[in-house]
PDB file of C-alpha atoms in Angstrom:
ATOM      1  CA  UNK A   1     -59.021 -18.563  22.837  1.00  0.00           C
ATOM      2  CA  UNK A   2     -56.362 -18.068  20.152  1.00  0.00           C
ATOM      3  CA  UNK A   3     -55.562 -20.739  17.656  1.00  0.00           C
ATOM      4  CA  UNK A   4     -51.960 -21.780  17.168  1.00  0.00           C
ATOM      5  CA  UNK A   5     -52.018 -19.988  13.824  1.00  0.00           C
ATOM      6  CA  UNK A   6     -53.290 -16.755  15.415  1.00  0.00           C
ATOM      7  CA  UNK A   7     -50.689 -16.982  18.189  1.00  0.00           C
ATOM      8  CA  UNK A   8     -47.912 -17.546  15.661  1.00  0.00           C
ATOM      9  CA  UNK A   9     -49.122 -14.616  13.566  1.00  0.00           C
ATOM     10  CA  UNK A  10     -49.090 -12.330  16.634  1.00  0.00           C
ATOM     11  CA  UNK A  11     -45.566 -13.427  17.576  1.00  0.00           C
ATOM     12  CA  UNK A  12     -44.336 -13.012  13.996  1.00  0.00           C
ATOM     13  CA  UNK A  13     -45.782  -9.489  13.956  1.00  0.00           C
ATOM     14  CA  UNK A  14     -44.038  -8.680  17.259  1.00  0.00           C
ATOM     15  CA  UNK A  15     -40.795 -10.118  15.870  1.00  0.00           C
ATOM     16  CA  UNK A  16     -41.118  -7.927  12.782  1.00  0.00           C
ATOM     17  CA  UNK A  17     -41.548  -4.884  15.026  1.00  0.00           C
ATOM     18  CA  UNK A  18     -38.416  -5.837  17.008  1.00  0.00           C
ATOM     19  CA  UNK A  19     -36.417  -6.334  13.803  1.00  0.00           C
ATOM     20  CA  UNK A  20     -37.591  -2.927  12.534  1.00  0.00           C
ATOM     21  CA  UNK A  21     -36.555  -1.365  15.856  1.00  0.00           C
ATOM     22  CA  UNK A  22     -33.146  -3.058  15.558  1.00  0.00           C
ATOM     23  CA  UNK A  23     -32.701  -1.790  12.003  1.00  0.00           C
ATOM     24  CA  UNK A  24     -33.688   1.739  13.044  1.00  0.00           C
ATOM     25  CA  UNK A  25     -31.276   1.680  15.983  1.00  0.00           C
ATOM     26  CA  UNK A  26     -28.531   0.323  13.732  1.00  0.00           C
ATOM     27  CA  UNK A  27     -29.197   3.016  11.128  1.00  0.00           C
ATOM     28  CA  UNK A  28     -29.004   5.689  13.828  1.00  0.00           C
ATOM     29  CA  UNK A  29     -25.758   4.228  15.177  1.00  0.00           C
ATOM     30  CA  UNK A  30     -24.338   4.091  11.640  1.00  0.00           C
ATOM     31  CA  UNK A  31     -25.198   7.741  11.033  1.00  0.00           C
ATOM     32  CA  UNK A  32     -23.564   8.780  14.316  1.00  0.00           C
ATOM     33  CA  UNK A  33     -20.538   6.645  13.484  1.00  0.00           C
ATOM     34  CA  UNK A  34     -20.314   8.160  10.011  1.00  0.00           C
ATOM     35  CA  UNK A  35     -20.370  11.686  11.445  1.00  0.00           C
ATOM     36  CA  UNK A  36     -17.682  10.701  13.909  1.00  0.00           C
ATOM     37  CA  UNK A  37     -15.556   9.160  11.138  1.00  0.00           C
ATOM     38  CA  UNK A  38     -15.653  12.462   9.255  1.00  0.00           C
ATOM     39  CA  UNK A  39     -18.362  15.055   9.672  1.00  0.00           C
ATOM     40  CA  UNK A  40     -17.870  16.444   6.163  1.00  0.00           C
ATOM     41  CA  UNK A  41     -18.691  13.175   4.402  1.00  0.00           C
ATOM     42  CA  UNK A  42     -21.890  11.331   3.610  1.00  0.00           C
ATOM     43  CA  UNK A  43     -22.583   8.220   5.729  1.00  0.00           C
ATOM     44  CA  UNK A  44     -21.804   6.046   2.692  1.00  0.00           C
ATOM     45  CA  UNK A  45     -18.139   7.091   3.000  1.00  0.00           C
ATOM     46  CA  UNK A  46     -18.054   5.472   6.438  1.00  0.00           C
ATOM     47  CA  UNK A  47     -19.370   2.240   4.913  1.00  0.00           C
ATOM     48  CA  UNK A  48     -16.650   2.355   2.261  1.00  0.00           C
ATOM     49  CA  UNK A  49     -13.984   2.950   4.896  1.00  0.00           C
ATOM     50  CA  UNK A  50     -15.366   0.184   7.102  1.00  0.00           C
ATOM     51  CA  UNK A  51     -15.332  -2.207   4.137  1.00  0.00           C
ATOM     52  CA  UNK A  52     -11.735  -1.275   3.240  1.00  0.00           C
ATOM     53  CA  UNK A  53     -10.737  -1.721   6.893  1.00  0.00           C
ATOM     54  CA  UNK A  54     -12.291  -5.192   6.961  1.00  0.00           C
ATOM     55  CA  UNK A  55     -11.271  -6.465   3.518  1.00  0.00           C
ATOM     56  CA  UNK A  56      -8.249  -4.405   2.503  1.00  0.00           C
ATOM     57  CA  UNK A  57      -7.287  -2.625  -0.713  1.00  0.00           C
ATOM     58  CA  UNK A  58      -9.511  -3.164  -3.746  1.00  0.00           C
ATOM     59  CA  UNK A  59     -10.470  -1.810  -7.132  1.00  0.00           C
ATOM     60  CA  UNK A  60     -13.174   0.883  -6.997  1.00  0.00           C
ATOM     61  CA  UNK A  61     -15.586  -1.364  -8.923  1.00  0.00           C
ATOM     62  CA  UNK A  62     -15.204  -4.115  -6.310  1.00  0.00           C
ATOM     63  CA  UNK A  63     -15.788  -1.615  -3.509  1.00  0.00           C
ATOM     64  CA  UNK A  64     -18.916  -0.266  -5.223  1.00  0.00           C
ATOM     65  CA  UNK A  65     -20.366  -3.735  -5.696  1.00  0.00           C
ATOM     66  CA  UNK A  66     -19.469  -4.839  -2.183  1.00  0.00           C
ATOM     67  CA  UNK A  67     -21.094  -1.874  -0.436  1.00  0.00           C
ATOM     68  CA  UNK A  68     -24.113  -1.839  -2.767  1.00  0.00           C
ATOM     69  CA  UNK A  69     -23.448   1.509  -4.422  1.00  0.00           C
ATOM     70  CA  UNK A  70     -23.256   2.515  -8.049  1.00  0.00           C
ATOM     71  CA  UNK A  71     -19.806   3.134  -9.468  1.00  0.00           C
ATOM     72  CA  UNK A  72     -20.230   6.865 -10.039  1.00  0.00           C
ATOM     73  CA  UNK A  73     -21.334   7.530  -6.446  1.00  0.00           C
ATOM     74  CA  UNK A  74     -18.493   5.403  -5.151  1.00  0.00           C
ATOM     75  CA  UNK A  75     -16.031   7.250  -7.370  1.00  0.00           C
ATOM     76  CA  UNK A  76     -17.288  10.626  -6.137  1.00  0.00           C
ATOM     77  CA  UNK A  77     -16.953   9.591  -2.497  1.00  0.00           C
ATOM     78  CA  UNK A  78     -13.517   8.070  -3.038  1.00  0.00           C
ATOM     79  CA  UNK A  79     -12.381  11.338  -4.655  1.00  0.00           C
ATOM     80  CA  UNK A  80     -13.597  13.300  -1.615  1.00  0.00           C
ATOM     81  CA  UNK A  81     -11.991  10.802   0.756  1.00  0.00           C
ATOM     82  CA  UNK A  82      -8.732  11.007  -1.203  1.00  0.00           C
ATOM     83  CA  UNK A  83      -8.823  14.814  -0.935  1.00  0.00           C
ATOM     84  CA  UNK A  84      -9.192  14.508   2.846  1.00  0.00           C
ATOM     85  CA  UNK A  85      -6.258  12.114   3.044  1.00  0.00           C
ATOM     86  CA  UNK A  86      -8.378   9.131   4.112  1.00  0.00           C
ATOM     87  CA  UNK A  87      -7.685   6.902   1.100  1.00  0.00           C
ATOM     88  CA  UNK A  88      -4.956   6.640  -1.511  1.00  0.00           C
ATOM     89  CA  UNK A  89      -4.649   5.007  -4.906  1.00  0.00           C
ATOM     90  CA  UNK A  90      -1.936   2.596  -5.943  1.00  0.00           C
ATOM     91  CA  UNK A  91      -1.436   0.971  -9.358  1.00  0.00           C
ATOM     92  CA  UNK A  92      -3.211  -2.355  -9.711  1.00  0.00           C
ATOM     93  CA  UNK A  93      -0.378  -4.921  -9.858  1.00  0.00           C
ATOM     94  CA  UNK A  94      -2.458  -7.154 -12.138  1.00  0.00           C
ATOM     95  CA  UNK A  95      -3.536  -4.388 -14.535  1.00  0.00           C
ATOM     96  CA  UNK A  96      -1.358  -1.272 -14.586  1.00  0.00           C
ATOM     97  CA  UNK A  97      -4.215   0.707 -16.189  1.00  0.00           C
ATOM     98  CA  UNK A  98      -6.333   0.209 -13.068  1.00  0.00           C
ATOM     99  CA  UNK A  99      -5.992   1.392  -9.497  1.00  0.00           C
ATOM    100  CA  UNK A 100      -6.350  -0.150  -6.100  1.00  0.00           C
ATOM    101  CA  UNK A 101      -7.812   1.984  -3.313  1.00  0.00           C
ATOM    102  CA  UNK A 102      -6.609   1.621   0.250  1.00  0.00           C
ATOM    103  CA  UNK A 103      -7.039   3.443   3.516  1.00  0.00           C
ATOM    104  CA  UNK A 104      -4.195   5.743   4.470  1.00  0.00           C
ATOM    105  CA  UNK A 105      -2.758   5.711   7.984  1.00  0.00           C
ATOM    106  CA  UNK A 106      -5.118   8.600   8.796  1.00  0.00           C
ATOM    107  CA  UNK A 107      -8.092   6.685   7.350  1.00  0.00           C
ATOM    108  CA  UNK A 108      -7.136   3.551   9.306  1.00  0.00           C
ATOM    109  CA  UNK A 109      -6.783   5.539  12.531  1.00  0.00           C
ATOM    110  CA  UNK A 110     -10.148   7.259  12.077  1.00  0.00           C
ATOM    111  CA  UNK A 111     -12.041   4.082  11.198  1.00  0.00           C
ATOM    112  CA  UNK A 112     -10.410   2.130  14.035  1.00  0.00           C
ATOM    113  CA  UNK A 113     -11.333   4.840  16.544  1.00  0.00           C
ATOM    114  CA  UNK A 114     -14.891   5.065  15.200  1.00  0.00           C
ATOM    115  CA  UNK A 115     -15.382   1.289  15.294  1.00  0.00           C
ATOM    116  CA  UNK A 116     -13.981   1.112  18.820  1.00  0.00           C
ATOM    117  CA  UNK A 117     -16.435   3.743  20.053  1.00  0.00           C
ATOM    118  CA  UNK A 118     -19.250   2.064  18.123  1.00  0.00           C
ATOM    119  CA  UNK A 119     -18.366  -1.200  19.876  1.00  0.00           C
ATOM    120  CA  UNK A 120     -18.455   0.498  23.278  1.00  0.00           C
ATOM    121  CA  UNK A 121     -22.026   1.612  22.588  1.00  0.00           C
ATOM    122  CA  UNK A 122     -23.123  -1.796  21.316  1.00  0.00           C
ATOM    123  CA  UNK A 123     -21.394  -3.869  23.990  1.00  0.00           C
ATOM    124  CA  UNK A 124     -22.736  -1.523  26.648  1.00  0.00           C
ATOM    125  CA  UNK A 125     -26.207  -2.760  25.707  1.00  0.00           C
ATOM    126  CA  UNK A 126     -25.351  -6.419  26.324  1.00  0.00           C
ATOM    127  CA  UNK A 127     -22.844  -6.097  29.177  1.00  0.00           C
ATOM    128  CA  UNK A 128     -25.310  -7.475  31.736  1.00  0.00           C
ATOM    129  CA  UNK A 129     -26.467 -10.360  29.562  1.00  0.00           C
ATOM    130  CA  UNK A 130     -25.470 -13.893  30.435  1.00  0.00           C
ATOM    131  CA  UNK A 131     -23.059 -15.697  28.157  1.00  0.00           C
ATOM    132  CA  UNK A 132     -25.851 -18.167  27.357  1.00  0.00           C
ATOM    133  CA  UNK A 133     -28.154 -15.312  26.237  1.00  0.00           C
ATOM    134  CA  UNK A 134     -25.443 -13.873  23.991  1.00  0.00           C
ATOM    135  CA  UNK A 135     -24.746 -17.291  22.488  1.00  0.00           C
ATOM    136  CA  UNK A 136     -28.453 -17.860  21.922  1.00  0.00           C
ATOM    137  CA  UNK A 137     -28.896 -14.497  20.209  1.00  0.00           C
ATOM    138  CA  UNK A 138     -25.868 -15.184  18.000  1.00  0.00           C
ATOM    139  CA  UNK A 139     -27.231 -18.620  17.117  1.00  0.00           C
ATOM    140  CA  UNK A 140     -30.703 -17.323  16.303  1.00  0.00           C
ATOM    141  CA  UNK A 141     -29.403 -14.382  14.256  1.00  0.00           C
ATOM    142  CA  UNK A 142     -27.221 -16.830  12.335  1.00  0.00           C
ATOM    143  CA  UNK A 143     -30.271 -18.963  11.689  1.00  0.00           C
ATOM    144  CA  UNK A 144     -32.280 -15.905  10.604  1.00  0.00           C
ATOM    145  CA  UNK A 145     -29.602 -14.573   8.259  1.00  0.00           C
ATOM    146  CA  UNK A 146     -28.443 -17.829   6.665  1.00  0.00           C
ATOM    147  CA  UNK A 147     -29.690 -18.365   3.152  1.00  0.00           C
ATOM    148  CA  UNK A 148     -32.065 -21.363   3.279  1.00  0.00           C
ATOM    149  CA  UNK A 149     -30.496 -22.664   0.061  1.00  0.00           C
ATOM    150  CA  UNK A 150     -27.103 -23.095   1.765  1.00  0.00           C
ATOM    151  CA  UNK A 151     -28.077 -25.861   4.204  1.00  0.00           C
TER     152      UNK A 151
END
């Protein structure tokens, strides 16, 4: 007979395996989404575009920090994206020496289409779930991802 500690350890191990499977599936979906956004760009460009879509125009340094990339890699990708007409620079209104990067109409259209198709794939997985199950998953994921120091 298992002790409570052994049972908990087994369940925690199974949970870790499920989280790893979720992360792998998410990584695969992100790579497919990135290729759909623009097949000639690295997946990190999709993350930049998704961030700009969600948060709006920003300085390149803010984008780099927000997506967890170094500034030189971000700069290289932004240059490629600019060359493809996906992003554009505008003068920073608070510091004319700096620039603000924003998605162009083409960039917005591509990211919106990619996110819509990404949503179709994700929501297709939960379409038969009950509302209570979806709420419970959302609640538990919130609990899992909330910093314990913020309560």
